[in-house]
Amino acid sequence: MTNSFVFLCLLLLLLPLVAAQLRVGFYNSTCPRAELIVRKVIQERFRDNRTITAALLRMHFHDCFVRGCDASVLIDPTKTTPSEKDAVPNQTVREFHLIDKAKKKLEAACPGIVSCADIITLATRDSVALAGGPNYSVPTGRRDGLISDPNLVDVPGPTFSVSEALQSFTAVGLTLFDMVTLLGAHTVGVAHCDFFQDRLSDFEGTGKPDPTMDPALVSNLFSLCGTQSRPLKHDLTTFLDRTTPFIVDNQYYNDILSGRGIMQIDQELALDDSTASFVSGFANDALGFQLSFANALSRLALHRGVPLHLWHSMFLELDIQLLRFASSIGCLI
């Protein structure tokens, strides 16, 4: 009975966390100007630097893929304790200071109310809209995490196959369609030469360029990157969408259909039988991409670190333990 009682108590302690539902307008009564304050900070920064859309999308993605959208990516390492910022995939995440700026303004208006996790989510939404993308409602009410472990950072890499990338997406409750849609974020931003350099001259050890890449693009990128490997902070970059690099649109899908995907995972989407039809669909339907992108970002932002099927298992076990406990104290006839 003791073990069952302890287990029951632990599960009951988790119930408030599970039951706390995100909702649109979570701060309406406690900090009515919260979303406006974040939006103004993002608008001001966007006027000076349109690359923040890509930066915030990347930050949001990397945050949500590790223990859910809890702002753990913002936690600084110490001399004795590393954090997610130390993980290799996060070495190119930037604009942390922008979230800090929004947080300071919110603290001045509503001390201790708005979470950093919500600030990242709202800032991403606002930056996407400023770049010509969809403007969508964002449920808020997230809680900031206290755990930031670089060993937990496991995001899809630039050389992943479709099947490898899908494993990462399904692990956080997203679908194949969500994956194709969210990779459309590569319609803005840049890639370091190191992320695709092998495709230009020695693809998979062949000593030749990737045959799926447009030869003119190979030549152009090779003249930029060459074969020399450089430290990441000194590595050169190129736009992922070289036609409309600052606009959230469907040009990315047209590019990869034409063999002009920069990173291998991008090009794989157009070649793999499981994703090619989605790519073609978005390439021919700009509005459809916008709507799907908003929906996929909303689904990503709902990730809270524990897959839904695990919650179902926990509640099933809770039911069993409740029955056992009730029976042991004579509550059941």
Coordinates of C-alpha atoms in Angstrom, one line a residue:
M1 CA 0.0 0.0 0.0
T2 CA 2.9 2.4 0.8
N3 CA 4.4 2.2 -2.7
S4 CA 1.0 2.7 -4.3
F5 CA 0.2 5.7 -2.1
V6 CA 3.6 7.3 -2.9
F7 CA 3.1 6.8 -6.6
L8 CA -0.5 8.2 -6.4
C9 CA 0.8 11.3 -4.6
L10 CA 3.5 11.9 -7.2
L11 CA 0.9 11.7 -10.0
L12 CA -1.5 14.0 -8.2
L13 CA 1.3 16.5 -7.9
L14 CA 1.7 16.4 -11.7
L15 CA -2.0 17.0 -12.3
P16 CA -1.8 20.8 -12.0
L17 CA 1.0 20.9 -14.6
V18 CA -1.0 18.7 -17.0
A19 CA -4.3 20.6 -16.3
A20 CA -2.8 24.0 -16.8
Q21 CA -4.0 24.8 -20.3
L22 CA -2.5 27.3 -22.6
R23 CA -5.0 29.8 -24.0
V24 CA -5.1 32.8 -26.3
G25 CA -5.2 35.9 -24.1
F26 CA -3.7 34.2 -21.0
Y27 CA -2.3 37.6 -19.8
N28 CA -5.4 39.7 -20.6
S29 CA -6.1 40.3 -16.9
T30 CA -2.6 40.1 -15.4
C31 CA -0.6 42.0 -18.0
P32 CA -3.0 43.3 -20.7
R33 CA -0.3 45.0 -22.8
A34 CA 2.0 42.0 -22.8
E35 CA 1.7 41.0 -26.5
L36 CA 1.8 44.7 -27.6
I37 CA 5.0 45.2 -25.6
V38 CA 6.7 42.2 -27.3
R39 CA 5.4 43.3 -30.7
K40 CA 6.8 46.8 -30.4
V41 CA 10.3 45.4 -29.4
I42 CA 10.2 43.1 -32.4
Q43 CA 9.0 45.8 -34.8
E44 CA 11.8 48.1 -33.7
R45 CA 14.5 45.5 -34.2
F46 CA 13.0 44.4 -37.5
R47 CA 13.3 47.9 -38.9
D48 CA 17.1 47.7 -38.4
N49 CA 17.7 44.0 -39.1
R50 CA 15.3 41.9 -41.2
T51 CA 17.3 38.7 -40.5
I52 CA 15.7 38.5 -37.0
T53 CA 12.8 36.4 -38.5
A54 CA 15.2 33.6 -39.3
A55 CA 17.0 34.0 -36.0
L56 CA 13.8 33.8 -33.9
L57 CA 12.4 30.9 -35.9
R58 CA 15.6 29.0 -35.3
M59 CA 15.6 29.9 -31.6
H60 CA 12.0 28.8 -31.2
F61 CA 12.6 25.6 -33.0
H62 CA 15.7 24.7 -31.0
D63 CA 13.9 25.6 -27.7
C64 CA 10.8 23.6 -28.4
F65 CA 12.6 20.5 -29.6
V66 CA 14.3 20.1 -26.2
R67 CA 11.9 19.3 -23.3
G68 CA 9.2 21.5 -24.9
C69 CA 8.9 25.2 -25.4
D70 CA 10.2 26.3 -22.0
A71 CA 12.9 28.9 -22.8
S72 CA 15.6 26.6 -21.5
V73 CA 17.7 27.6 -24.6
L74 CA 18.1 31.0 -22.9
I75 CA 19.8 29.7 -19.8
D76 CA 23.5 30.7 -19.6
P77 CA 26.2 28.2 -18.8
T78 CA 28.3 28.7 -15.7
K79 CA 31.9 27.8 -15.0
T80 CA 30.8 24.4 -13.6
T81 CA 27.5 23.8 -15.4
P82 CA 27.1 23.8 -19.2
S83 CA 23.7 24.7 -20.8
E84 CA 22.0 24.2 -24.1
K85 CA 23.8 27.2 -25.4
D86 CA 27.0 25.1 -25.4
A87 CA 25.5 22.4 -27.7
V88 CA 27.0 22.5 -31.2
P89 CA 23.6 23.0 -33.0
N90 CA 23.0 26.1 -30.8
Q91 CA 26.3 27.8 -31.7
T92 CA 24.5 29.6 -34.5
V93 CA 21.4 30.5 -32.5
R94 CA 21.3 34.3 -31.9
E95 CA 19.2 37.3 -30.9
F96 CA 19.1 36.2 -27.2
H97 CA 19.6 39.9 -26.3
L98 CA 16.3 40.7 -28.1
I99 CA 14.4 38.4 -25.8
D100 CA 16.2 39.9 -22.9
K101 CA 15.1 43.4 -24.0
A102 CA 11.5 42.3 -24.3
K103 CA 11.7 40.7 -20.9
K104 CA 13.0 43.9 -19.2
K105 CA 10.2 45.9 -20.7
L106 CA 7.6 43.4 -19.5
E107 CA 9.1 43.3 -16.0
A108 CA 8.8 47.1 -15.8
A109 CA 5.2 46.9 -16.8
C110 CA 4.1 43.6 -15.1
P111 CA 6.8 42.2 -12.7
G112 CA 7.0 38.4 -12.5
I113 CA 4.1 37.7 -14.8
V114 CA 5.2 36.9 -18.4
S115 CA 7.4 33.9 -19.0
C116 CA 10.4 33.9 -21.3
A117 CA 8.9 30.9 -23.1
D118 CA 5.9 33.0 -24.1
I119 CA 8.1 35.9 -25.1
I120 CA 10.0 33.6 -27.6
T121 CA 6.8 32.3 -29.0
L122 CA 5.2 35.7 -29.4
A123 CA 8.4 37.2 -30.8
T124 CA 8.6 34.5 -33.4
R125 CA 5.0 35.0 -34.4
D126 CA 5.4 38.7 -34.8
S127 CA 8.7 38.4 -36.7
V128 CA 7.1 36.0 -39.2
A129 CA 4.2 38.4 -39.8
L130 CA 6.6 41.3 -40.3
A131 CA 8.4 39.3 -43.0
G132 CA 5.2 38.8 -45.0
G133 CA 4.2 35.5 -43.4
P134 CA 0.9 34.6 -41.6
N135 CA -0.3 36.5 -38.5
Y136 CA -1.8 33.9 -36.2
S137 CA -3.1 33.6 -32.7
V138 CA -0.7 32.3 -30.1
P139 CA -1.9 30.5 -26.9
T140 CA 0.1 31.7 -23.9
G141 CA 0.6 30.5 -20.4
R142 CA 3.9 28.6 -20.7
R143 CA 6.2 28.1 -17.8
D144 CA 9.9 28.6 -17.9
G145 CA 12.1 25.5 -17.5
L146 CA 15.0 25.3 -15.1
I147 CA 16.9 22.5 -16.7
S148 CA 19.2 23.3 -19.6
D149 CA 21.4 20.3 -20.6
P150 CA 23.5 20.4 -23.8
N151 CA 23.3 16.6 -23.9
L152 CA 19.6 16.8 -24.5
V153 CA 19.9 18.9 -27.6
D154 CA 19.0 16.6 -30.5
V155 CA 17.7 18.6 -33.5
P156 CA 17.6 17.5 -37.2
G157 CA 20.9 18.2 -38.9
P158 CA 21.5 19.6 -42.4
T159 CA 22.6 16.3 -43.8
F160 CA 19.7 14.3 -42.5
S161 CA 17.6 12.1 -44.8
V162 CA 13.8 12.5 -44.7
S163 CA 13.4 9.4 -42.6
E164 CA 16.1 10.6 -40.1
A165 CA 14.5 14.0 -39.8
L166 CA 11.0 12.5 -39.4
Q167 CA 12.2 10.6 -36.4
S168 CA 13.1 13.8 -34.7
F169 CA 9.8 15.5 -35.6
T170 CA 7.6 12.6 -34.5
A171 CA 9.5 12.4 -31.2
V172 CA 7.9 15.8 -30.4
G173 CA 4.5 14.9 -31.7
L174 CA 4.7 16.4 -35.2
T175 CA 3.8 14.7 -38.5
L176 CA 5.5 14.3 -41.8
F177 CA 3.3 17.1 -43.2
D178 CA 4.3 19.3 -40.2
M179 CA 8.0 18.6 -41.0
V180 CA 7.7 19.6 -44.6
T181 CA 5.8 22.7 -43.6
L182 CA 8.2 23.8 -40.9
L183 CA 11.3 23.2 -43.0
G184 CA 9.7 25.9 -45.2
A185 CA 11.2 28.3 -42.5
H186 CA 14.3 28.0 -44.7
T187 CA 12.6 30.5 -47.0
V188 CA 14.5 33.0 -44.7
G189 CA 17.9 32.8 -43.2
V190 CA 21.3 31.6 -44.2
A191 CA 23.4 28.5 -44.1
H192 CA 27.1 28.3 -43.2
C193 CA 29.3 26.7 -45.9
D194 CA 30.2 23.9 -43.5
F195 CA 26.6 22.8 -43.6
F196 CA 26.7 22.0 -47.3
Q197 CA 30.3 22.1 -48.5
D198 CA 30.5 18.4 -49.2
R199 CA 27.7 18.8 -51.8
L200 CA 29.9 21.0 -53.9
S201 CA 32.9 18.8 -54.6
D202 CA 33.0 15.6 -52.7
F203 CA 29.4 14.4 -52.1
E204 CA 29.3 11.3 -50.0
G205 CA 33.0 10.6 -50.8
T206 CA 32.5 10.5 -54.6
G207 CA 34.9 13.3 -55.4
K208 CA 32.1 14.9 -57.4
P209 CA 29.4 17.4 -56.6
D210 CA 25.9 16.3 -55.5
P211 CA 24.2 15.4 -58.9
T212 CA 20.9 16.6 -57.6
M213 CA 22.1 20.2 -57.2
D214 CA 21.8 22.6 -60.1
P215 CA 25.2 22.9 -61.7
A216 CA 25.1 26.7 -61.9
L217 CA 24.4 26.8 -58.1
V218 CA 27.2 24.4 -57.5
S219 CA 29.6 26.7 -59.3
N220 CA 28.4 29.7 -57.6
L221 CA 28.6 28.2 -54.1
F222 CA 32.0 26.6 -54.8
S223 CA 33.4 30.0 -55.6
L224 CA 32.1 31.3 -52.3
C225 CA 33.0 28.3 -50.0
G226 CA 35.8 26.4 -51.8
T227 CA 37.0 23.3 -50.0
Q228 CA 38.6 25.0 -47.0
S229 CA 37.1 24.2 -43.6
R230 CA 36.8 27.2 -41.2
P231 CA 35.8 27.7 -37.6
L232 CA 32.1 28.4 -37.5
K233 CA 32.5 32.0 -36.3
H234 CA 34.6 32.7 -39.4
D235 CA 32.6 30.6 -41.8
L236 CA 31.0 32.2 -44.8
T237 CA 27.2 32.0 -45.4
T238 CA 24.7 32.1 -48.2
F239 CA 20.9 32.7 -48.2
L240 CA 18.9 29.5 -48.1
D241 CA 16.3 31.3 -50.4
R242 CA 18.4 33.3 -52.8
T243 CA 15.4 34.9 -54.5
T244 CA 13.3 36.3 -51.6
P245 CA 15.6 35.8 -48.6
F246 CA 13.8 38.1 -46.3
I247 CA 10.2 37.2 -47.1
V248 CA 8.3 34.3 -45.6
D249 CA 6.8 32.8 -48.8
N250 CA 6.7 29.6 -50.8
Q251 CA 9.8 30.3 -52.9
Y252 CA 11.8 27.7 -50.9
Y253 CA 9.7 24.9 -52.4
N254 CA 10.1 26.2 -55.9
D255 CA 13.8 26.3 -55.4
I256 CA 14.1 22.7 -54.2
L257 CA 12.0 21.5 -57.1
S258 CA 14.6 23.1 -59.4
G259 CA 17.5 21.5 -57.7
R260 CA 18.4 24.7 -55.8
G261 CA 18.1 23.5 -52.3
I262 CA 21.2 24.6 -50.3
M263 CA 21.3 21.9 -47.6
Q264 CA 20.9 18.2 -48.2
I265 CA 17.8 17.8 -46.1
D266 CA 16.1 20.6 -48.2
Q267 CA 16.8 18.9 -51.5
E268 CA 15.8 15.5 -50.0
L269 CA 12.2 16.8 -49.5
A270 CA 11.7 17.2 -53.2
L271 CA 13.2 13.8 -54.1
D272 CA 11.7 11.5 -51.4
D273 CA 8.5 9.8 -52.5
S274 CA 6.9 10.5 -49.1
T275 CA 7.3 14.2 -49.2
A276 CA 7.6 15.2 -52.9
S277 CA 3.8 15.7 -53.3
F278 CA 3.7 18.1 -50.3
V279 CA 6.6 20.1 -51.8
S280 CA 4.8 20.4 -55.2
G281 CA 1.6 21.4 -53.5
F282 CA 3.2 24.2 -51.6
A283 CA 5.2 25.4 -54.6
N284 CA 1.9 25.9 -56.4
D285 CA -0.1 27.2 -53.6
A286 CA 1.3 30.3 -51.8
L287 CA -1.8 30.8 -49.6
G288 CA -1.9 27.1 -48.7
F289 CA 1.7 27.3 -47.5
Q290 CA 0.9 30.4 -45.4
L291 CA -2.0 28.7 -43.7
S292 CA -0.2 25.4 -43.1
F293 CA 2.9 27.3 -41.8
A294 CA 0.8 29.1 -39.2
N295 CA -0.8 25.8 -38.2
A296 CA 2.5 24.0 -37.9
L297 CA 4.1 26.7 -35.9
S298 CA 1.1 26.7 -33.6
R299 CA 1.4 22.9 -33.1
L300 CA 5.1 23.2 -32.4
A301 CA 4.5 25.9 -29.8
L302 CA 2.1 23.6 -28.0
H303 CA 4.9 21.0 -27.3
R304 CA 5.5 20.8 -23.6
G305 CA 8.2 18.2 -23.3
V306 CA 6.2 15.1 -22.7
P307 CA 4.6 13.3 -25.7
L308 CA 0.8 13.0 -25.5
H309 CA 0.9 9.2 -25.5
L310 CA 3.0 9.3 -22.3
W311 CA 0.4 11.4 -20.6
H312 CA -2.2 8.9 -21.6
S313 CA -0.1 6.1 -20.1
M314 CA 0.3 8.0 -16.9
F315 CA -3.4 8.7 -16.5
L316 CA -4.1 5.0 -17.2
E317 CA -1.7 4.0 -14.4
L318 CA -3.3 6.7 -12.2
D319 CA -6.7 5.1 -12.7
I320 CA -5.3 1.7 -11.8
Q321 CA -3.6 3.0 -8.7
L322 CA -6.7 4.9 -7.6
L323 CA -8.8 1.7 -7.8
R324 CA -6.2 -0.2 -5.8
F325 CA -5.9 2.4 -3.2
A326 CA -9.7 2.8 -2.8
S327 CA -10.0 -1.0 -2.6
S328 CA -7.3 -1.2 0.1
I329 CA -9.1 1.2 2.4
G330 CA -12.5 -0.3 1.8
C331 CA -14.0 2.3 -0.5
L332 CA -15.1 -0.2 -3.1
I333 CA -18.0 -2.6 -2.6

